[in-house]
Amino acid sequence: MPLDHQLPPAKQAVLDQIASGFKLSQTKLHEITQRFLEEYALGLSAYNHPLAMIPTYVTGVPDGSETGTFLALDLGGTNLRVCEIQLHGDKTFTLRQQKYKVSEALKTGEASALFDYLADSVDHFLTEISDSQISNEEALSLGLTFSFPVEQSAIDKGILLTWTKGFAARNAVGKDVVGLLQDAFDRKHLHVKCVALVNDTVGAMLSRAYASGDCMLGAIFGTGTNGAFAVKVEELTKLGNDPAVAKGGLMILNTEWGAFNNSRSVLPSTPFDQKVDRESINPTFQAFEKFISGLYLGEITRNLLLSLVDSVPSLLFSGLSTPTLNSHYGFDTAYMSAIENAKTTQEVKQVLVENLGFKVEAISDDDAAIVRWACETVATRGAYLSGCAVAATMIQTGHAQLGGGSGPEEKILKVGVDGSLAEHYPGFQDRVRQAIRLIVGEEVESRVEIAMAKDGSGVGAALCALQALKQAPSRP
């Protein structure tokens, strides 16, 4: 049967009451965006704010004419990836890569073991996969995509501020991650030099710029979330008398916007969000990320579904559940995507049978409709909040005004996005655009070009390694 299934009025009334806690009015979207701008200003002016606005010391963006062969090492989640990238100079590149699994033991053990594993993986790649001829004269240049909050003081130096996304390796926080990796390379006598530290979001921005010649914002909407954009160095008043200030020009910032509004003063928190936060490995931190990223959307939805199962009288599955649905993080965001992709009630039921262990006869048409509603409700709020971040950046960079009206020029505003939500979640970009329209107006939104950043974490890291060599003092 089709998906326009009508629920009994009593059930619908309960859902409408819950939905009111997730809905974002235009007024609320403006309030959130205004708070974003305030936190951007705080992060530009001083260190140690949650929205950290971290200087990357990357002072140029590519234009697609660059050439060369570089290595990239990408650590940002479940997998570690080693890449070899050949830039052709015509906005295209050749990529050779290999993924390596990062075990839970490595994520939560000693940092030295984790970084030794990274070096071993590069060694294996160069021995078994790579085409590069390793010269005894010149070390291979490597860009490290490290998708965790770091405080950078140079293009090749960054202190880890905190782990996110399930990592908690000991004796790494407060240390230079480039140094930890280079020490591991040196212990294994690898002729590889880590010349650049790049966040995946910065990589997305560089990658999109390489492919299209320009990029206003690089953004990740996947397991986690983050944004990067360029500001004039004089706006970065917290740099004080840093040598970068004298050089002027632009510098790309890593916003770390996953930590936006950690106080939750404007974020639309519900009991289902509070439970996710309380049971997380980092309670009260990364608040924005917990509302919008792929790691958490499924868990918010699971909490919502179980509250309906447990309600009196029960509104879902006749008060029954399954071991998978009862399990922490048992309802994956990928299931939400499959449910929103479903064309019929039967297809929704099939997702629940295949992934959650329900018997098909135990799922009523009402149940399927309620699960679909829950997924839409949580995902739409997440996409609208994602739109707030994009719109705030457009305003911050002078391309838009809160409530409508253009910046001084009327050019295409290019946004490079990466991550599983941006790439795969049905309706994600349309919902983001709806929010942008409500915040900055239809005219400006119509000039926003959102496109996937082609391998931001691999190609982006290679481009950052190239940029590091460009920025390095000339050799004698």
Short mmCIF file of C-alpha atoms in Angstrom, two decimals:
data_model
loop_
_atom_site.label_atom_id
_atom_site.label_comp_id
_atom_site.label_asym_id
_atom_site.label_seq_id
_atom_site.Cartn_x
_atom_site.Cartn_y
_atom_site.Cartn_z
CA MET A 1 0.00 0.00 0.00
CA PRO A 2 1.18 3.59 -0.55
CA LEU A 3 2.86 5.68 2.12
CA ASP A 4 0.02 8.17 2.65
CA HIS A 5 -1.40 5.92 5.35
CA GLN A 6 -3.79 7.74 7.70
CA LEU A 7 -3.27 7.12 11.41
CA PRO A 8 -6.15 7.11 13.93
CA PRO A 9 -6.69 10.65 15.30
CA ALA A 10 -5.60 9.73 18.84
CA LYS A 11 -2.24 8.37 17.63
CA GLN A 12 -1.76 11.29 15.25
CA ALA A 13 -2.38 13.76 18.07
CA VAL A 14 0.45 12.23 20.13
CA LEU A 15 2.83 12.35 17.16
CA ASP A 16 1.89 15.96 16.43
CA GLN A 17 2.70 16.87 20.03
CA ILE A 18 6.14 15.20 19.76
CA ALA A 19 6.77 16.76 16.33
CA SER A 20 6.24 20.25 17.74
CA GLY A 21 9.48 19.79 19.72
CA PHE A 22 11.41 19.05 16.52
CA LYS A 23 9.92 21.69 14.19
CA LEU A 24 12.00 24.74 13.35
CA SER A 25 10.08 27.90 12.48
CA GLN A 26 11.64 30.68 10.42
CA THR A 27 11.99 32.72 13.62
CA LYS A 28 13.81 29.85 15.32
CA LEU A 29 16.10 29.34 12.32
CA HIS A 30 17.02 33.04 12.45
CA GLU A 31 17.70 32.80 16.19
CA ILE A 32 20.00 29.80 15.71
CA THR A 33 21.83 31.47 12.80
CA GLN A 34 22.31 34.65 14.81
CA ARG A 35 23.83 32.61 17.62
CA PHE A 36 26.12 30.95 15.05
CA LEU A 37 27.40 34.39 14.00
CA GLU A 38 27.98 35.34 17.63
CA GLU A 39 29.99 32.17 18.25
CA TYR A 40 31.94 32.72 15.02
CA ALA A 41 32.90 36.19 16.34
CA LEU A 42 33.99 34.76 19.69
CA GLY A 43 36.13 32.12 17.99
CA LEU A 44 37.82 34.68 15.74
CA SER A 45 38.75 36.93 18.66
CA ALA A 46 40.01 34.46 21.29
CA TYR A 47 41.15 30.91 21.88
CA ASN A 48 39.46 28.28 24.06
CA HIS A 49 35.91 28.78 22.82
CA PRO A 50 33.89 25.65 21.91
CA LEU A 51 33.42 26.89 18.34
CA ALA A 52 37.16 27.05 17.99
CA MET A 53 37.68 28.73 14.56
CA ILE A 54 41.10 27.08 14.31
CA PRO A 55 43.67 28.77 12.02
CA THR A 56 44.96 26.15 9.55
CA TYR A 57 47.90 28.19 8.22
CA VAL A 58 46.73 27.23 4.73
CA THR A 59 46.92 30.54 2.90
CA GLY A 60 46.07 29.58 -0.66
CA VAL A 61 43.55 27.51 -2.55
CA PRO A 62 44.31 25.55 -5.73
CA ASP A 63 43.07 26.52 -9.17
CA GLY A 64 43.34 23.13 -10.89
CA SER A 65 46.67 23.74 -12.64
CA GLU A 66 48.81 22.05 -9.98
CA THR A 67 50.80 18.89 -10.75
CA GLY A 68 52.79 16.33 -8.75
CA THR A 69 52.51 13.07 -6.84
CA PHE A 70 51.69 13.09 -3.14
CA LEU A 71 50.66 10.67 -0.44
CA ALA A 72 47.66 11.18 1.79
CA LEU A 73 46.78 9.45 5.02
CA ASP A 74 43.16 9.78 6.08
CA LEU A 75 42.08 8.99 9.64
CA GLY A 76 38.56 10.03 10.54
CA GLY A 77 36.38 7.10 11.55
CA THR A 78 36.07 3.35 11.20
CA ASN A 79 38.65 3.06 8.43
CA LEU A 80 42.12 4.39 7.83
CA ARG A 81 42.92 5.14 4.20
CA VAL A 82 46.29 5.49 2.48
CA CYS A 83 46.24 7.24 -0.91
CA GLU A 84 48.67 8.11 -3.65
CA ILE A 85 47.44 11.00 -5.76
CA GLN A 86 48.84 12.21 -9.07
CA LEU A 87 47.61 15.71 -9.93
CA HIS A 88 47.48 16.20 -13.72
CA GLY A 89 47.21 20.00 -13.82
CA ASP A 90 43.91 20.06 -15.70
CA LYS A 91 41.54 19.82 -12.70
CA THR A 92 41.82 16.01 -12.82
CA PHE A 93 43.86 13.47 -10.88
CA THR A 94 44.62 9.77 -10.63
CA LEU A 95 44.01 8.10 -7.28
CA ARG A 96 45.34 4.82 -5.95
CA GLN A 97 44.20 3.86 -2.45
CA GLN A 98 43.85 1.15 0.16
CA LYS A 99 41.64 1.02 3.27
CA TYR A 100 42.74 -0.46 6.58
CA LYS A 101 40.37 -1.25 9.46
CA VAL A 102 40.92 0.58 12.76
CA SER A 103 39.96 -1.74 15.61
CA GLU A 104 38.17 -0.63 18.78
CA ALA A 105 41.28 -1.67 20.71
CA LEU A 106 43.42 0.76 18.68
CA LYS A 107 40.85 3.56 19.05
CA THR A 108 40.87 3.32 22.85
CA GLY A 109 44.37 1.97 23.58
CA GLU A 110 47.76 3.68 23.73
CA ALA A 111 48.36 6.43 21.16
CA SER A 112 51.77 4.97 20.26
CA ALA A 113 50.09 1.73 19.15
CA LEU A 114 47.61 3.67 17.01
CA PHE A 115 50.31 5.75 15.28
CA ASP A 116 52.54 2.69 14.78
CA TYR A 117 49.59 1.08 13.02
CA LEU A 118 49.25 4.16 10.78
CA ALA A 119 52.94 3.91 9.85
CA ASP A 120 52.66 0.15 9.24
CA SER A 121 49.73 0.80 6.91
CA VAL A 122 51.71 3.37 4.88
CA ASP A 123 54.63 0.91 4.73
CA HIS A 124 52.32 -1.85 3.45
CA PHE A 125 50.81 0.53 0.88
CA LEU A 126 54.21 1.63 -0.48
CA THR A 127 55.41 -1.96 -0.66
CA GLU A 128 52.32 -3.64 -2.08
CA ILE A 129 50.08 -1.04 -3.75
CA SER A 130 52.02 2.07 -4.78
CA ASP A 131 53.63 2.77 -8.14
CA SER A 132 55.95 5.41 -6.71
CA GLN A 133 59.67 4.96 -7.05
CA ILE A 134 61.02 5.82 -3.60
CA SER A 135 64.07 8.02 -3.99
CA ASN A 136 66.88 7.99 -1.48
CA GLU A 137 67.32 11.70 -2.08
CA GLU A 138 63.84 13.09 -1.56
CA ALA A 139 61.28 11.83 0.93
CA LEU A 140 57.73 11.38 -0.31
CA SER A 141 55.54 14.26 0.90
CA LEU A 142 52.43 13.21 2.80
CA GLY A 143 49.37 15.16 3.88
CA LEU A 144 47.60 13.87 6.98
CA THR A 145 43.83 14.26 7.06
CA PHE A 146 43.07 14.13 10.77
CA SER A 147 39.37 14.61 11.39
CA PHE A 148 39.52 15.56 15.05
CA PRO A 149 39.82 18.93 16.82
CA VAL A 150 43.42 20.18 16.80
CA GLU A 151 44.94 23.57 17.53
CA GLN A 152 47.26 24.30 14.63
CA SER A 153 50.26 26.58 14.98
CA ALA A 154 51.75 25.83 11.54
CA ILE A 155 50.70 23.96 8.42
CA ASP A 156 52.59 20.92 9.77
CA LYS A 157 51.96 21.19 13.50
CA GLY A 158 48.78 20.67 15.49
CA ILE A 159 47.98 19.82 19.09
CA LEU A 160 45.09 17.38 19.59
CA LEU A 161 42.40 19.13 21.67
CA THR A 162 40.03 16.22 22.17
CA TRP A 163 39.04 12.96 20.54
CA THR A 164 35.57 12.62 18.93
CA LYS A 165 33.66 9.93 16.98
CA GLY A 166 34.41 7.07 19.37
CA PHE A 167 38.19 7.55 19.58
CA ALA A 168 39.78 7.86 23.01
CA ALA A 169 43.43 6.78 22.59
CA ARG A 170 45.51 7.53 25.68
CA ASN A 171 48.47 9.95 25.77
CA ALA A 172 47.59 11.81 22.57
CA VAL A 173 45.51 14.79 23.76
CA GLY A 174 47.81 17.80 24.19
CA LYS A 175 50.45 16.43 21.80
CA ASP A 176 51.45 17.32 18.24
CA VAL A 177 49.86 14.70 15.99
CA VAL A 178 52.29 15.34 13.11
CA GLY A 179 55.16 14.68 15.53
CA LEU A 180 53.49 11.47 16.75
CA LEU A 181 53.11 10.25 13.14
CA GLN A 182 56.60 11.32 12.03
CA ASP A 183 58.11 9.57 15.06
CA ALA A 184 56.31 6.39 14.00
CA PHE A 185 57.60 6.77 10.40
CA ASP A 186 61.12 7.32 11.69
CA ARG A 187 60.94 4.31 14.03
CA LYS A 188 60.16 2.21 10.98
CA HIS A 189 62.77 3.96 8.75
CA LEU A 190 60.17 5.03 6.20
CA HIS A 191 61.34 7.66 3.69
CA VAL A 192 58.14 9.66 4.13
CA LYS A 193 57.77 13.21 5.44
CA CYS A 194 54.47 14.44 6.87
CA VAL A 195 54.43 18.04 5.57
CA ALA A 196 50.81 19.04 6.17
CA LEU A 197 48.06 18.48 8.69
CA VAL A 198 44.63 18.96 7.18
CA ASN A 199 41.17 18.53 8.58
CA ASP A 200 38.82 16.64 6.25
CA THR A 201 36.63 19.74 5.98
CA VAL A 202 39.54 21.88 4.82
CA GLY A 203 40.35 19.04 2.41
CA ALA A 204 36.81 19.17 1.04
CA MET A 205 37.20 22.90 0.43
CA LEU A 206 40.58 22.49 -1.34
CA SER A 207 39.28 19.58 -3.40
CA ARG A 208 36.21 21.48 -4.56
CA ALA A 209 38.39 24.50 -5.39
CA TYR A 210 40.76 22.28 -7.45
CA ALA A 211 37.85 20.85 -9.45
CA SER A 212 35.90 24.08 -9.96
CA GLY A 213 38.34 26.96 -9.49
CA ASP A 214 36.58 28.39 -6.41
CA CYS A 215 34.93 27.34 -3.14
CA MET A 216 33.27 29.44 -0.44
CA LEU A 217 32.74 26.65 2.10
CA GLY A 218 33.87 23.10 2.65
CA ALA A 219 31.44 21.13 4.81
CA ILE A 220 31.21 17.60 6.13
CA PHE A 221 27.81 16.06 6.76
CA GLY A 222 28.53 12.43 7.58
CA THR A 223 29.50 10.47 10.68
CA GLY A 224 30.43 13.85 12.12
CA THR A 225 30.01 17.41 10.89
CA ASN A 226 32.26 20.42 10.41
CA GLY A 227 32.87 23.44 8.18
CA ALA A 228 35.87 25.34 6.81
CA PHE A 229 36.06 28.69 5.03
CA ALA A 230 38.54 31.49 4.34
CA VAL A 231 38.71 34.79 6.23
CA LYS A 232 40.95 37.81 5.93
CA VAL A 233 43.85 37.38 8.32
CA GLU A 234 43.10 40.76 9.96
CA GLU A 235 39.72 39.39 11.11
CA LEU A 236 41.58 36.72 13.07
CA THR A 237 42.40 39.06 15.92
CA LYS A 238 43.31 36.20 18.27
CA LEU A 239 46.49 35.60 16.23
CA GLY A 240 48.04 38.65 17.94
CA ASN A 241 51.55 39.14 16.57
CA ASP A 242 51.78 35.74 14.89
CA PRO A 243 54.04 36.00 11.78
CA ALA A 244 51.01 35.12 9.63
CA VAL A 245 49.44 38.48 10.49
CA ALA A 246 52.28 40.42 8.86
CA LYS A 247 51.83 38.44 5.64
CA GLY A 248 48.12 39.35 5.46
CA GLY A 249 45.89 37.82 2.82
CA LEU A 250 43.44 35.01 3.49
CA MET A 251 43.61 32.00 5.77
CA ILE A 252 41.34 28.99 5.82
CA LEU A 253 39.72 28.33 9.20
CA ASN A 254 38.56 25.01 10.57
CA THR A 255 35.44 26.06 12.49
CA GLU A 256 34.84 22.86 14.54
CA TRP A 257 31.16 23.74 14.35
CA GLY A 258 30.22 20.35 15.78
CA ALA A 259 30.67 22.10 19.14
CA PHE A 260 28.28 24.94 18.28
CA ASN A 261 26.00 25.89 21.19
CA ASN A 262 27.29 23.30 23.65
CA SER A 263 25.18 25.13 26.23
CA ARG A 264 22.09 24.16 24.15
CA SER A 265 20.66 27.62 24.74
CA VAL A 266 19.17 27.79 21.21
CA LEU A 267 19.35 24.22 19.90
CA PRO A 268 15.90 22.54 19.92
CA SER A 269 16.68 19.83 22.46
CA THR A 270 14.18 17.08 23.30
CA PRO A 271 14.28 14.29 25.90
CA PHE A 272 15.48 11.99 23.09
CA ASP A 273 18.48 14.27 22.48
CA GLN A 274 19.21 14.59 26.17
CA LYS A 275 19.39 10.80 26.48
CA VAL A 276 21.80 10.56 23.51
CA ASP A 277 24.03 13.17 25.14
CA ARG A 278 23.89 11.66 28.64
CA GLU A 279 24.85 8.19 27.37
CA SER A 280 27.56 9.43 24.96
CA ILE A 281 31.30 9.21 25.55
CA ASN A 282 31.47 13.04 25.69
CA PRO A 283 28.41 14.38 27.55
CA THR A 284 27.78 18.15 27.12
CA PHE A 285 30.34 18.38 24.26
CA GLN A 286 29.83 18.40 20.46
CA ALA A 287 26.20 19.45 20.93
CA PHE A 288 25.50 20.49 17.31
CA GLU A 289 27.04 17.28 15.98
CA LYS A 290 24.66 15.25 18.15
CA PHE A 291 21.66 16.89 16.46
CA ILE A 292 22.72 16.51 12.84
CA SER A 293 25.39 13.88 12.17
CA GLY A 294 25.08 10.32 10.96
CA LEU A 295 26.57 8.88 14.12
CA TYR A 296 23.65 10.16 16.20
CA LEU A 297 20.52 10.52 14.03
CA GLY A 298 19.71 6.81 14.28
CA GLU A 299 20.11 6.84 18.04
CA ILE A 300 17.81 9.87 18.45
CA THR A 301 15.25 8.03 16.33
CA ARG A 302 15.70 4.82 18.33
CA ASN A 303 15.03 6.73 21.56
CA LEU A 304 11.91 8.24 20.01
CA LEU A 305 10.65 4.86 18.75
CA LEU A 306 11.19 3.17 22.12
CA SER A 307 9.30 5.95 23.89
CA LEU A 308 6.32 5.12 21.64
CA VAL A 309 6.75 1.38 22.29
CA ASP A 310 6.77 2.07 26.04
CA SER A 311 3.91 4.57 26.10
CA VAL A 312 0.66 3.61 27.84
CA PRO A 313 -1.21 2.51 25.88
CA SER A 314 1.58 1.50 23.50
CA LEU A 315 1.61 3.36 20.19
CA LEU A 316 4.13 1.16 18.40
CA PHE A 317 4.73 -2.56 17.76
CA SER A 318 2.03 -3.48 20.33
CA GLY A 319 4.52 -2.69 23.10
CA LEU A 320 7.13 -5.18 21.81
CA SER A 321 10.72 -4.61 20.71
CA THR A 322 13.72 -6.66 19.53
CA PRO A 323 17.24 -7.11 20.93
CA THR A 324 18.58 -4.93 18.09
CA LEU A 325 16.14 -2.08 18.72
CA ASN A 326 16.85 -2.39 22.45
CA SER A 327 20.60 -2.05 21.83
CA HIS A 328 22.49 1.22 22.21
CA TYR A 329 23.07 2.49 18.65
CA GLY A 330 21.13 -0.51 17.32
CA PHE A 331 19.09 1.64 14.89
CA ASP A 332 21.62 2.79 12.31
CA THR A 333 21.17 6.02 10.37
CA ALA A 334 21.46 3.88 7.21
CA TYR A 335 18.13 2.27 8.19
CA MET A 336 16.56 5.74 8.30
CA SER A 337 17.86 6.37 4.80
CA ALA A 338 16.40 3.07 3.54
CA ILE A 339 13.05 3.82 5.21
CA GLU A 340 12.85 7.30 3.68
CA ASN A 341 13.76 5.78 0.30
CA ALA A 342 10.92 3.25 0.57
CA LYS A 343 8.09 3.71 -1.93
CA THR A 344 5.51 1.52 -0.14
CA THR A 345 4.52 0.52 3.37
CA GLN A 346 5.67 -3.01 2.53
CA GLU A 347 9.18 -1.73 1.78
CA VAL A 348 9.31 0.04 5.17
CA LYS A 349 8.30 -3.22 6.83
CA GLN A 350 11.01 -5.08 4.90
CA VAL A 351 13.71 -2.72 6.26
CA LEU A 352 12.48 -3.40 9.82
CA VAL A 353 12.39 -7.17 9.24
CA GLU A 354 15.85 -7.33 7.64
CA ASN A 355 17.67 -5.00 10.04
CA LEU A 356 15.84 -5.04 13.37
CA GLY A 357 14.68 -8.65 13.61
CA PHE A 358 10.91 -8.09 13.61
CA LYS A 359 8.59 -10.67 12.11
CA VAL A 360 6.65 -9.08 9.26
CA GLU A 361 3.29 -10.08 10.72
CA ALA A 362 4.20 -8.21 13.93
CA ILE A 363 4.41 -4.87 12.05
CA SER A 364 1.10 -3.14 11.36
CA ASP A 365 0.56 -0.50 8.70
CA ASP A 366 0.28 2.02 11.55
CA ASP A 367 3.69 0.87 12.84
CA ALA A 368 5.32 1.34 9.42
CA ALA A 369 3.79 4.82 9.07
CA ILE A 370 4.96 5.85 12.55
CA VAL A 371 8.53 4.64 11.94
CA ARG A 372 8.62 6.53 8.64
CA TRP A 373 7.30 9.65 10.39
CA ALA A 374 9.97 9.36 13.12
CA CYS A 375 12.79 9.11 10.56
CA GLU A 376 11.49 12.09 8.58
CA THR A 377 11.03 14.17 11.73
CA VAL A 378 14.55 13.61 13.07
CA ALA A 379 16.30 13.85 9.68
CA THR A 380 14.45 17.00 8.58
CA ARG A 381 15.43 18.81 11.78
CA GLY A 382 19.06 17.70 11.24
CA ALA A 383 19.10 19.00 7.66
CA TYR A 384 17.51 22.33 8.67
CA LEU A 385 20.14 22.80 11.36
CA SER A 386 22.81 21.95 8.75
CA GLY A 387 21.30 24.75 6.63
CA CYS A 388 21.78 27.16 9.54
CA ALA A 389 25.52 26.45 9.48
CA VAL A 390 25.77 27.02 5.72
CA ALA A 391 23.68 30.22 5.88
CA ALA A 392 25.68 31.59 8.83
CA THR A 393 28.89 31.12 6.81
CA MET A 394 27.38 32.93 3.81
CA ILE A 395 26.51 35.86 6.09
CA GLN A 396 29.89 35.80 7.87
CA THR A 397 31.75 35.97 4.53
CA GLY A 398 29.61 38.88 3.29
CA HIS A 399 27.68 36.96 0.65
CA ALA A 400 24.25 37.22 2.31
CA GLN A 401 22.26 38.96 5.03
CA LEU A 402 20.12 37.45 7.76
CA GLY A 403 16.52 37.74 6.59
CA GLY A 404 17.41 38.30 2.93
CA GLY A 405 19.34 40.64 0.68
CA SER A 406 22.55 40.07 -1.26
CA GLY A 407 26.12 40.80 -0.50
CA PRO A 408 28.04 43.28 -2.65
CA GLU A 409 28.40 40.82 -5.57
CA GLU A 410 25.98 38.38 -7.10
CA LYS A 411 28.17 35.42 -8.00
CA ILE A 412 27.64 31.69 -7.75
CA LEU A 413 28.41 30.57 -4.18
CA LYS A 414 30.17 27.22 -4.36
CA VAL A 415 29.87 24.84 -1.42
CA GLY A 416 31.87 21.60 -1.41
CA VAL A 417 30.31 18.86 0.72
CA ASP A 418 31.46 15.42 1.71
CA GLY A 419 30.09 12.70 3.97
CA SER A 420 27.48 9.96 3.87
CA LEU A 421 24.47 12.16 4.69
CA ALA A 422 25.32 14.68 1.99
CA GLU A 423 25.94 11.92 -0.55
CA HIS A 424 23.29 9.33 0.24
CA TYR A 425 20.50 10.51 2.55
CA PRO A 426 17.30 11.08 0.52
CA GLY A 427 16.13 14.69 0.44
CA PHE A 428 19.07 15.97 2.50
CA GLN A 429 20.15 18.71 0.09
CA ASP A 430 16.56 19.81 -0.62
CA ARG A 431 15.91 20.22 3.11
CA VAL A 432 19.19 22.12 3.61
CA ARG A 433 18.17 24.46 0.79
CA GLN A 434 14.70 25.00 2.30
CA ALA A 435 16.37 26.19 5.50
CA ILE A 436 18.83 28.44 3.61
CA ARG A 437 15.88 30.03 1.76
CA LEU A 438 14.10 30.74 5.03
CA ILE A 439 17.25 32.33 6.51
CA VAL A 440 18.79 34.41 3.69
CA GLY A 441 16.04 34.54 1.06
CA GLU A 442 15.31 32.84 -2.22
CA GLU A 443 17.51 35.04 -4.44
CA VAL A 444 20.71 34.23 -2.58
CA GLU A 445 19.78 30.56 -2.10
CA SER A 446 19.27 30.23 -5.88
CA ARG A 447 22.95 31.15 -6.40
CA VAL A 448 24.24 28.48 -4.00
CA GLU A 449 25.85 25.57 -5.82
CA ILE A 450 26.18 22.55 -3.52
CA ALA A 451 28.34 19.81 -5.01
CA MET A 452 30.19 16.79 -3.67
CA ALA A 453 33.86 17.51 -3.01
CA LYS A 454 35.65 14.80 -4.93
CA ASP A 455 37.52 12.88 -2.25
CA GLY A 456 38.14 15.81 0.07
CA SER A 457 40.02 13.76 2.63
CA GLY A 458 42.40 12.16 0.11
CA VAL A 459 42.86 14.67 -2.71
CA GLY A 460 42.40 17.52 -0.23
CA ALA A 461 45.28 16.24 1.89
CA ALA A 462 47.47 15.91 -1.20
CA LEU A 463 46.62 19.48 -2.21
CA CYS A 464 47.49 20.63 1.29
CA ALA A 465 50.87 18.84 1.05
CA LEU A 466 51.43 20.70 -2.21
CA GLN A 467 50.42 23.98 -0.56
CA ALA A 468 52.87 23.27 2.29
CA LEU A 469 55.70 22.93 -0.18
CA LYS A 470 54.59 26.15 -1.93
CA GLN A 471 54.52 28.01 1.40
CA ALA A 472 57.84 26.59 2.66
CA PRO A 473 60.86 28.92 2.62
CA SER A 474 62.89 28.47 -0.57
CA ARG A 475 65.62 25.89 -0.36
CA PRO A 476 69.17 26.99 -1.10
#
